[in-house]
PDB file of C-alpha atoms in Angstrom:
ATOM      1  CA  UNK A   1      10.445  11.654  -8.537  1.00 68.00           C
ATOM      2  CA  UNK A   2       7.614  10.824  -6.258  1.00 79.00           C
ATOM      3  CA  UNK A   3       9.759   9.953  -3.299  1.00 89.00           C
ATOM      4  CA  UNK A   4       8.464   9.399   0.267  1.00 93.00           C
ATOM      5  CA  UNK A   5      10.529   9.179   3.249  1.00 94.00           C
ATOM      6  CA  UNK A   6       9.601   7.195   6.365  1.00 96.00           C
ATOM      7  CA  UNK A   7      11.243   7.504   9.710  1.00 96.00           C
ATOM      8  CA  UNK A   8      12.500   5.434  11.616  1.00 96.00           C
ATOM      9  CA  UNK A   9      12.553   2.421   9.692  1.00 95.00           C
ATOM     10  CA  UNK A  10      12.951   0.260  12.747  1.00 95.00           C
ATOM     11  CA  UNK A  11      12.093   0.537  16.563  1.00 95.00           C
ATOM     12  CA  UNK A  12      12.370  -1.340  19.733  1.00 96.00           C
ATOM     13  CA  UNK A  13      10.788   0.234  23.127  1.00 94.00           C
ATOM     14  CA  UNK A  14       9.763  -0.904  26.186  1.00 95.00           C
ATOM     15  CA  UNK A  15       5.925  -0.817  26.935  1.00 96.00           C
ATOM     16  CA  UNK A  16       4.102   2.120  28.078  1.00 95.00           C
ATOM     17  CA  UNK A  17       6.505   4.650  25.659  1.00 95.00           C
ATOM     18  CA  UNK A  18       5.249   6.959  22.730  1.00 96.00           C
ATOM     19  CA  UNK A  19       6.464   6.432  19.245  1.00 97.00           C
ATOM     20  CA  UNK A  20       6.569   9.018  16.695  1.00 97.00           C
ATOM     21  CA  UNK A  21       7.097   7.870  13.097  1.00 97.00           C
ATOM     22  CA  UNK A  22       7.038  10.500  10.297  1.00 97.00           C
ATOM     23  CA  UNK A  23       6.200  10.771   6.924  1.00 96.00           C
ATOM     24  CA  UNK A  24       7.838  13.053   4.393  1.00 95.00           C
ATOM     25  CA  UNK A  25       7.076  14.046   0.876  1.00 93.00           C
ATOM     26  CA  UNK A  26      10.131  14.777  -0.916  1.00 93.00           C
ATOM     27  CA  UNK A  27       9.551  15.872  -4.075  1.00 89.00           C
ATOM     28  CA  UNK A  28       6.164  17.438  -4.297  1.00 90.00           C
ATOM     29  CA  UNK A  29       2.755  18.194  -1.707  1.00 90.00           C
ATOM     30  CA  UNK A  30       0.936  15.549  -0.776  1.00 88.00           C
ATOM     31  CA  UNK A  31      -2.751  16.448  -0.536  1.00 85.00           C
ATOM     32  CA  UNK A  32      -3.633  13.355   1.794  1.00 89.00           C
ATOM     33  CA  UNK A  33      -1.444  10.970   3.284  1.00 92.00           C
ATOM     34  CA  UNK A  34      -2.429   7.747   4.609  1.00 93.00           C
ATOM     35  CA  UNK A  35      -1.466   5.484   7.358  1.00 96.00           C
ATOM     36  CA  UNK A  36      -1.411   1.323   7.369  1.00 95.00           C
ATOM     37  CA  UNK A  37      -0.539  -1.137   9.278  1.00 95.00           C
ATOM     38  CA  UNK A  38       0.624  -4.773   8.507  1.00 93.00           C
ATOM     39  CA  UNK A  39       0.404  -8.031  10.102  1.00 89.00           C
ATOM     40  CA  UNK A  40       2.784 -10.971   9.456  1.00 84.00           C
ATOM     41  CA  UNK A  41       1.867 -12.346   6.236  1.00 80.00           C
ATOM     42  CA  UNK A  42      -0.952 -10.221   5.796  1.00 84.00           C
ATOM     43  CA  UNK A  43      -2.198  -7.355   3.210  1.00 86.00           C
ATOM     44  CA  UNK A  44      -2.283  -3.650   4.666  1.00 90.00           C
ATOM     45  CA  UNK A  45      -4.838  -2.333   6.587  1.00 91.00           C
ATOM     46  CA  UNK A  46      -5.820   1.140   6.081  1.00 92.00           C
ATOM     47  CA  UNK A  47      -5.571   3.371   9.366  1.00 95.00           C
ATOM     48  CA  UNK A  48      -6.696   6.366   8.931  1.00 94.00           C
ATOM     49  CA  UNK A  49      -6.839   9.106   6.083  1.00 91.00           C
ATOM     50  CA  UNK A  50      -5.335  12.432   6.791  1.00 89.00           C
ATOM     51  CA  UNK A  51      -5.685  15.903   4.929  1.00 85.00           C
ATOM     52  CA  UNK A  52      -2.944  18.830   5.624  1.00 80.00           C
ATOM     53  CA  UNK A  53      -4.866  20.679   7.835  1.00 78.00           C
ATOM     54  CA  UNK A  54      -7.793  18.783   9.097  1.00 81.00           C
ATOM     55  CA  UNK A  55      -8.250  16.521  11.511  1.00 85.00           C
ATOM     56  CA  UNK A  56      -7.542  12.892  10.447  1.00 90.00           C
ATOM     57  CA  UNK A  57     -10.372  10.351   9.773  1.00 91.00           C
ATOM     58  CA  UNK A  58     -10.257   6.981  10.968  1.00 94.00           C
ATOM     59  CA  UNK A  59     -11.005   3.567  10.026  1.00 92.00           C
ATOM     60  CA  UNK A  60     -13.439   1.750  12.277  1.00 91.00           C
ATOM     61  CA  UNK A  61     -12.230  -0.449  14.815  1.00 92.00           C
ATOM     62  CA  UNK A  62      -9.141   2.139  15.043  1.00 94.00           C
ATOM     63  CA  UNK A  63      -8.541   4.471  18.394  1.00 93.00           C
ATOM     64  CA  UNK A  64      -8.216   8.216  17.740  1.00 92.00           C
ATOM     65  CA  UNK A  65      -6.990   8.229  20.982  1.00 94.00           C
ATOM     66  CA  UNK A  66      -3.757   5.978  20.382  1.00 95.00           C
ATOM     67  CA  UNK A  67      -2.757   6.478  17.454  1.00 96.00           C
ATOM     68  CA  UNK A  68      -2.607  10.249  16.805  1.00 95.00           C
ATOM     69  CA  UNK A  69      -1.973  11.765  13.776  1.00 94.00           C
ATOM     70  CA  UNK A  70      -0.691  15.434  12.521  1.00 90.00           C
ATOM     71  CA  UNK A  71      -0.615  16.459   9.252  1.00 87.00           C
ATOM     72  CA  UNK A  72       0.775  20.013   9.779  1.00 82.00           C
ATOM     73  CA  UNK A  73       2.256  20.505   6.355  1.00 88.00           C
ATOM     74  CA  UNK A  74       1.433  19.406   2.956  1.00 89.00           C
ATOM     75  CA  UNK A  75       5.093  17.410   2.801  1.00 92.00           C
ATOM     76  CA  UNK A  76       4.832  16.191   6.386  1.00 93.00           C
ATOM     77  CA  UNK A  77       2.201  13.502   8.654  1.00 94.00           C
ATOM     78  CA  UNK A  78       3.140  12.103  11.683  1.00 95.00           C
ATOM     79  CA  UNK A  79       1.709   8.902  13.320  1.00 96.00           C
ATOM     80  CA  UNK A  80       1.773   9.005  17.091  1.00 97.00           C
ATOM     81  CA  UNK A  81       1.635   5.597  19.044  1.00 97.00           C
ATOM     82  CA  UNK A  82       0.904   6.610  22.343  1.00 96.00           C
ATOM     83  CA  UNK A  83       1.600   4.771  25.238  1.00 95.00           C
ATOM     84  CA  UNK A  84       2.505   1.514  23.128  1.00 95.00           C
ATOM     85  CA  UNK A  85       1.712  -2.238  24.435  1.00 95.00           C
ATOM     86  CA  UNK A  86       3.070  -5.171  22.909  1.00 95.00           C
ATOM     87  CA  UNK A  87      -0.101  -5.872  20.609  1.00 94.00           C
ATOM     88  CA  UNK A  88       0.591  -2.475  19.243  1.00 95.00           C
ATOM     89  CA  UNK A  89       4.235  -3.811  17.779  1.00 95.00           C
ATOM     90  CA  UNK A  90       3.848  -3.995  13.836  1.00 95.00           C
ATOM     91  CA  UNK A  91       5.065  -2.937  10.647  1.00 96.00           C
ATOM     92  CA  UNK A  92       3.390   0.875   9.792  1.00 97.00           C
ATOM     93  CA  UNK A  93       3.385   2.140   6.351  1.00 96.00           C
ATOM     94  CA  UNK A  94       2.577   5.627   5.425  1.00 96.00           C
ATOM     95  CA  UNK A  95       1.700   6.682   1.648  1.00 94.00           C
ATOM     96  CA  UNK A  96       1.131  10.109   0.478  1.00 92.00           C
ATOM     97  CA  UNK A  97      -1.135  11.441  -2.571  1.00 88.00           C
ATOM     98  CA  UNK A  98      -0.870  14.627  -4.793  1.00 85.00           C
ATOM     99  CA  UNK A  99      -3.876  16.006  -5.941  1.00 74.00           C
ATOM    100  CA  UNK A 100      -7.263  13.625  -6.053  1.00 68.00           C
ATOM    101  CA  UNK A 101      -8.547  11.119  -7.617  1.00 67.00           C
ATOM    102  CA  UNK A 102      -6.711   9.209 -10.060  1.00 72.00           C
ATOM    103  CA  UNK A 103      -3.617   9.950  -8.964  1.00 79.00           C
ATOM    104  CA  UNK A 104      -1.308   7.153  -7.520  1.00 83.00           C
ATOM    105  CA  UNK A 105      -0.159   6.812  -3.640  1.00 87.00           C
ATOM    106  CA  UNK A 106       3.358   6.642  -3.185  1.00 91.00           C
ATOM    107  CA  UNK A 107       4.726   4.927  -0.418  1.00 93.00           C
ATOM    108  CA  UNK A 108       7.097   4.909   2.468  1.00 93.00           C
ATOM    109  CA  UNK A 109       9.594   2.400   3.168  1.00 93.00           C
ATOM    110  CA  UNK A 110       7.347   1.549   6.039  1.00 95.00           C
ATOM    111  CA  UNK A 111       8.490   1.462   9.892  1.00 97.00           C
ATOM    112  CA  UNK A 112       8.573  -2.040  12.136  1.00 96.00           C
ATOM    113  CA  UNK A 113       7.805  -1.351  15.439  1.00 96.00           C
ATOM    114  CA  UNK A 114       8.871  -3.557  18.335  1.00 95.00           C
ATOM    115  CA  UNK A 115       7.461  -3.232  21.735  1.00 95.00           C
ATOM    116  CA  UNK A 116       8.715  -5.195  24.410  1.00 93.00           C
TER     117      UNK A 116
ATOM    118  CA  UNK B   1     -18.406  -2.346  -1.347  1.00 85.00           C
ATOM    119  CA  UNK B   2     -15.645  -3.053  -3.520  1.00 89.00           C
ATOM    120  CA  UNK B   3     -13.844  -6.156  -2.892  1.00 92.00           C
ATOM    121  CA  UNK B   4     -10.678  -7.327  -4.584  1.00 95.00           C
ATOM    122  CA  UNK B   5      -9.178 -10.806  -5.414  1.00 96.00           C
ATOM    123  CA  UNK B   6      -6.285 -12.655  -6.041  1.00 96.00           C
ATOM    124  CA  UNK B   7      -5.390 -15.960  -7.473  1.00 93.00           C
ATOM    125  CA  UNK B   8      -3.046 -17.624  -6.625  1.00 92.00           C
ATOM    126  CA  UNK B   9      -2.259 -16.919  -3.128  1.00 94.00           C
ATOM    127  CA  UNK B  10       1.083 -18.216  -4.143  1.00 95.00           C
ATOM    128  CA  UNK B  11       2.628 -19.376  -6.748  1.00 95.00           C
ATOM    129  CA  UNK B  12       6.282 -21.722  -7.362  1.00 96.00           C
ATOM    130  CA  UNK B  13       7.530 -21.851 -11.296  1.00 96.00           C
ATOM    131  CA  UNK B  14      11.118 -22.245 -12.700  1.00 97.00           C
ATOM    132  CA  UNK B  15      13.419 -19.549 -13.531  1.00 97.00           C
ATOM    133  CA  UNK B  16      12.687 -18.430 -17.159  1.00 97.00           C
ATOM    134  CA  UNK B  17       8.898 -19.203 -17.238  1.00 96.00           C
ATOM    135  CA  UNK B  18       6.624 -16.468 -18.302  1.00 97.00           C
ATOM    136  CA  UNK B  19       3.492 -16.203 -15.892  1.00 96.00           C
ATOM    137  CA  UNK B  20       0.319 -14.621 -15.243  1.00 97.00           C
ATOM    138  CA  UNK B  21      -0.991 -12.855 -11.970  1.00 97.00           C
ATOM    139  CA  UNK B  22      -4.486 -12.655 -11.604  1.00 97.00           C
ATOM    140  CA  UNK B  23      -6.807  -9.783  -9.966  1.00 98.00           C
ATOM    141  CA  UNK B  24     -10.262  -9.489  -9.816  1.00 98.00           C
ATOM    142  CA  UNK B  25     -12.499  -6.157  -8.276  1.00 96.00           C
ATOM    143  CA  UNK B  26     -16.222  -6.425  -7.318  1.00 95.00           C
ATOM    144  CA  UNK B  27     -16.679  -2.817  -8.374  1.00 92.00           C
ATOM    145  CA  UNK B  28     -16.042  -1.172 -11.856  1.00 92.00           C
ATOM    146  CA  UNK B  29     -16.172   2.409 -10.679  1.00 90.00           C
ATOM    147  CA  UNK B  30     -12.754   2.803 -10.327  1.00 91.00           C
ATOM    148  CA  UNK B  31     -10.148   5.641 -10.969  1.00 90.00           C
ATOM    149  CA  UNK B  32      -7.474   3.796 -11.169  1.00 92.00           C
ATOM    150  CA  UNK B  33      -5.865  -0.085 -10.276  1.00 95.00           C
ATOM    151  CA  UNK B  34      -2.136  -0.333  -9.556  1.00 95.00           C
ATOM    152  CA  UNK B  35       0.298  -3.478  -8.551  1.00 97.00           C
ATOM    153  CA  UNK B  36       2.556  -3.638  -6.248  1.00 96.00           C
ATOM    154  CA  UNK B  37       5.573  -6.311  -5.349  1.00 96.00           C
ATOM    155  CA  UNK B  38       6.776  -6.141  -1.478  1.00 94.00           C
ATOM    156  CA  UNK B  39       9.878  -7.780  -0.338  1.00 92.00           C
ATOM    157  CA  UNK B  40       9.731  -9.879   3.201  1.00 87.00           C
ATOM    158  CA  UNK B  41       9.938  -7.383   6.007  1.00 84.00           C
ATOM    159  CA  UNK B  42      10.473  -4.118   3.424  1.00 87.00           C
ATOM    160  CA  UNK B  43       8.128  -1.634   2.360  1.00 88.00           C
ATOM    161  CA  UNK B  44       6.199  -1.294  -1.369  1.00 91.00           C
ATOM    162  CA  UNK B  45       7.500  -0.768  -4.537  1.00 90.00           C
ATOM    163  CA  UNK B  46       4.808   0.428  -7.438  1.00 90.00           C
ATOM    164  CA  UNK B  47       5.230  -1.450 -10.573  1.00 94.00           C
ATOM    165  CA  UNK B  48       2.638  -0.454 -12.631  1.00 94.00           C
ATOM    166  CA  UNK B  49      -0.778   2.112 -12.235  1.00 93.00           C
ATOM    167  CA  UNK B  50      -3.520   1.694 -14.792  1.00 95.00           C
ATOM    168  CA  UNK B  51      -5.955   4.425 -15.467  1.00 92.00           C
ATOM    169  CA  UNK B  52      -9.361   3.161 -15.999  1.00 92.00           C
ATOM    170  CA  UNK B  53      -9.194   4.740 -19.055  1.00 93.00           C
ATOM    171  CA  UNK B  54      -6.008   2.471 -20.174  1.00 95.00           C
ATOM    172  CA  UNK B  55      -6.206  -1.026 -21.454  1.00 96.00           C
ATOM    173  CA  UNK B  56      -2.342  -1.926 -20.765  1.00 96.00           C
ATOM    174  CA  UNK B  57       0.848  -0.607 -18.862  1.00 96.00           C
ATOM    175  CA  UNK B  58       4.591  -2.067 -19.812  1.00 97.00           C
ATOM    176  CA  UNK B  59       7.156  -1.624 -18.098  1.00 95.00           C
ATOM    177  CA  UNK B  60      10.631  -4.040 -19.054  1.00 96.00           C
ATOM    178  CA  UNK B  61       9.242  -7.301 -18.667  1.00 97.00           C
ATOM    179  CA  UNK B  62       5.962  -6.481 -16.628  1.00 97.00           C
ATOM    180  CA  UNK B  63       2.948  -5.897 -18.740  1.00 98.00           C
ATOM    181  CA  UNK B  64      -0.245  -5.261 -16.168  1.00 97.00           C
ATOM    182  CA  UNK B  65      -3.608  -5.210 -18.371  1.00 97.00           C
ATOM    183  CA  UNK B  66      -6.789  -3.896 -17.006  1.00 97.00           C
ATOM    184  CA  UNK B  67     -10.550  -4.953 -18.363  1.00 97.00           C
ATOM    185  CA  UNK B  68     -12.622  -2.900 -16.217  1.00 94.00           C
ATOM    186  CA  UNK B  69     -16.462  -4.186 -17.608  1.00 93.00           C
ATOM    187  CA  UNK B  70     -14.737  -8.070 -16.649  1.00 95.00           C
ATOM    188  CA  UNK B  71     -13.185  -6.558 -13.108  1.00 96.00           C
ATOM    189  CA  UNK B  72     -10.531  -8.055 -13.918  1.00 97.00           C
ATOM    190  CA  UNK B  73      -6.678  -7.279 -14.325  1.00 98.00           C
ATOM    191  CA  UNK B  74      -3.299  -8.984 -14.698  1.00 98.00           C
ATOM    192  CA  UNK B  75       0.102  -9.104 -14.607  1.00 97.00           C
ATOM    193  CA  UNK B  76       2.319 -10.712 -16.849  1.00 98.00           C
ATOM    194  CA  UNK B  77       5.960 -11.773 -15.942  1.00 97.00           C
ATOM    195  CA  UNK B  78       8.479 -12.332 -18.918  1.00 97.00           C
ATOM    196  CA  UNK B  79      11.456 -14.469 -18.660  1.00 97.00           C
ATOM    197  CA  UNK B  80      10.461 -14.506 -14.698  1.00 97.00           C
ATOM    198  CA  UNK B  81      14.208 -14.205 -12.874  1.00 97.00           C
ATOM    199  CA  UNK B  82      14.690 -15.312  -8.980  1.00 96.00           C
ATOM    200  CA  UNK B  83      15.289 -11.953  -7.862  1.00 96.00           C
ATOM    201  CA  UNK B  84      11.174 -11.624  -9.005  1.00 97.00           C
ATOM    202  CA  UNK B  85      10.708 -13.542  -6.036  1.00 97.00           C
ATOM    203  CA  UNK B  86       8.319 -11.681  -3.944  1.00 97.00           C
ATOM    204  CA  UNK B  87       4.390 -10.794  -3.018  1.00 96.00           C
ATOM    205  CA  UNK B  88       2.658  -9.057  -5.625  1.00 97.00           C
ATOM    206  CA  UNK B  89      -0.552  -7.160  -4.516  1.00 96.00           C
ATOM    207  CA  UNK B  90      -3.169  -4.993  -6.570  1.00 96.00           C
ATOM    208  CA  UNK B  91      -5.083  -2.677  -5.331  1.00 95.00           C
ATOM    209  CA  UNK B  92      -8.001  -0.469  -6.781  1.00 94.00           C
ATOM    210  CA  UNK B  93      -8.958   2.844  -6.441  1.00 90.00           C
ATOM    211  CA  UNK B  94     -12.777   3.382  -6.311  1.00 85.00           C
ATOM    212  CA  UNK B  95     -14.613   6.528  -7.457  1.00 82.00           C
ATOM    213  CA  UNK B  96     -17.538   6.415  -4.591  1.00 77.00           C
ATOM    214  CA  UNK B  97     -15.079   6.415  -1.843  1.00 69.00           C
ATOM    215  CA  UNK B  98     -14.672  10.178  -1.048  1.00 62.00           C
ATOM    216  CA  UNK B  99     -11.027   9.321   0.862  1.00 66.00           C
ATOM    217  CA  UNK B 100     -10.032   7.892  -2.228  1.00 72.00           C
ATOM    218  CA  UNK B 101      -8.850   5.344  -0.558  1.00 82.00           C
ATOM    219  CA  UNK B 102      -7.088   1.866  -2.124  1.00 89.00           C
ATOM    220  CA  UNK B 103      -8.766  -1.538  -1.717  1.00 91.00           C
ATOM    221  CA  UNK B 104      -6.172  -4.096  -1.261  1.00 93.00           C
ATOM    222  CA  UNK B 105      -6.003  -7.812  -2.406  1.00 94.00           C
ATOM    223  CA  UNK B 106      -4.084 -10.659  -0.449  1.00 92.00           C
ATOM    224  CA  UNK B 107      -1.403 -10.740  -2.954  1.00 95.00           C
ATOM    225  CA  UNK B 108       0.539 -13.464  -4.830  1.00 97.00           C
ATOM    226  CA  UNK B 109       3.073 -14.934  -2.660  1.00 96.00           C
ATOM    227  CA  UNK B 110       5.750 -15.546  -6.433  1.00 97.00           C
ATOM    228  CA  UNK B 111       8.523 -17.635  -5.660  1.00 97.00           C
ATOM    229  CA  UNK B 112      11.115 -18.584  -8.757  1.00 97.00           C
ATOM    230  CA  UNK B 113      13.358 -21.472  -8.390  1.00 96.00           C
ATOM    231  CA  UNK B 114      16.926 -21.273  -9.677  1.00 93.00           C
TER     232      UNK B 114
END
């Protein structure tokens, strides 16, 4: 159980193109999803925080404005990259959460994003 | 603000050793710690989650301990195999962040020679 599905897993656009990658609870509602990104070599970054229903909270240092998120349904967040660059090309990993506190995030298979 | 470390950044041992993965938090307030291993390029897979009211998880040859008054947790490798090659990361989650957000470590870069 406890399965979360990321989509795509892999993709290559030219600059200046939006990317929508999704993140799907399967098997039960996630009360908060989250969204990271990862550099080469590096640990995960936390992007922003999102709560089915509300409006998304994000990390500093972070723009709203590019990376948009939707979490419409309580099995379902999308992460927006709008109007990508080539310093936005990385590897994004969602997780998703049900209930609070102690539970445990489950995570995606996490998405690698190429922009030429 | 809760900060969380681990030694070694990487770590090279024969196939068959035992070893022991180290992770420290700043913070004791925690709800819960959990590791992770991630495979170049792929996503995470959890291994263990501790509640801070557990001393120990097992789980086949993984045994993660957790001594939250110390801040200090580890992971314990049996009979390590090279397919246990990967990085290992722990990550905490703190009771004073309303998000309830995890706090990452670096990770443990594990590689096990044939």
């Amino acid at each position: 159980g406890a399965v979360v599905s990321q989509h795509p897993s892999w993709v290559i656009c030219k600059s200046g193109t939006s990317v929508k990658i999704e993140c799907r609870s399967l098997d039960f509602q996630a009360t908060t999803m989250f969204w990271y990104r990862q550099f080469p070599k590096q640990s995960l970054m936390l992007m922003a925080t999102s709560n089915e229903g509300s409006k998304a909270t994000y990390e500093q240092g972070v723009e709203k404005d590019k990376f948009l998120i939707n979490h419409a349904s309580l099995t379902l967040s999308t992460l927006t990259v709008t109007s990508a660059h080539p310093e936005d090309s990385s590897f994004y990993i969602c997780s998703a959460e049900q209930g609070w506190g102690n539970q445990p995030q489950h995570f995606g298979d996490g998405t690698r994003l190429s922009i030429l | 603000k809760q900060e969380v470390t681990q030694i070694p950044a990487a770590l090279s041992v024969p196939e068959g050793e035992n070893l022991v993965l180290n992770c420290s938090f700043t913070d004791s307030a925690i709800y819960n710690l959990q590791w992770f291993r991630q495979d170049p390029g792929k996503g995470l897979t959890s291994l263990l989650l501790i509640q801070s009211s557990q001393r120990e998880q097992t789980s086949g040859r993984l045994n993660a301990s957790l001594d939250k008054s110390s801040g200090r947790s580890t992971l314990y490798i049996a009979a390590s195999q090279p397919g246990d090659s990967a990085t290992y990361l722990c990550a905490v989650k703190g009771t004073r962040d309303s998000n309830y957000q995890l706090i990452w470590g670096a990770g443990t870069k594990l590689i096990i020679k044939p």
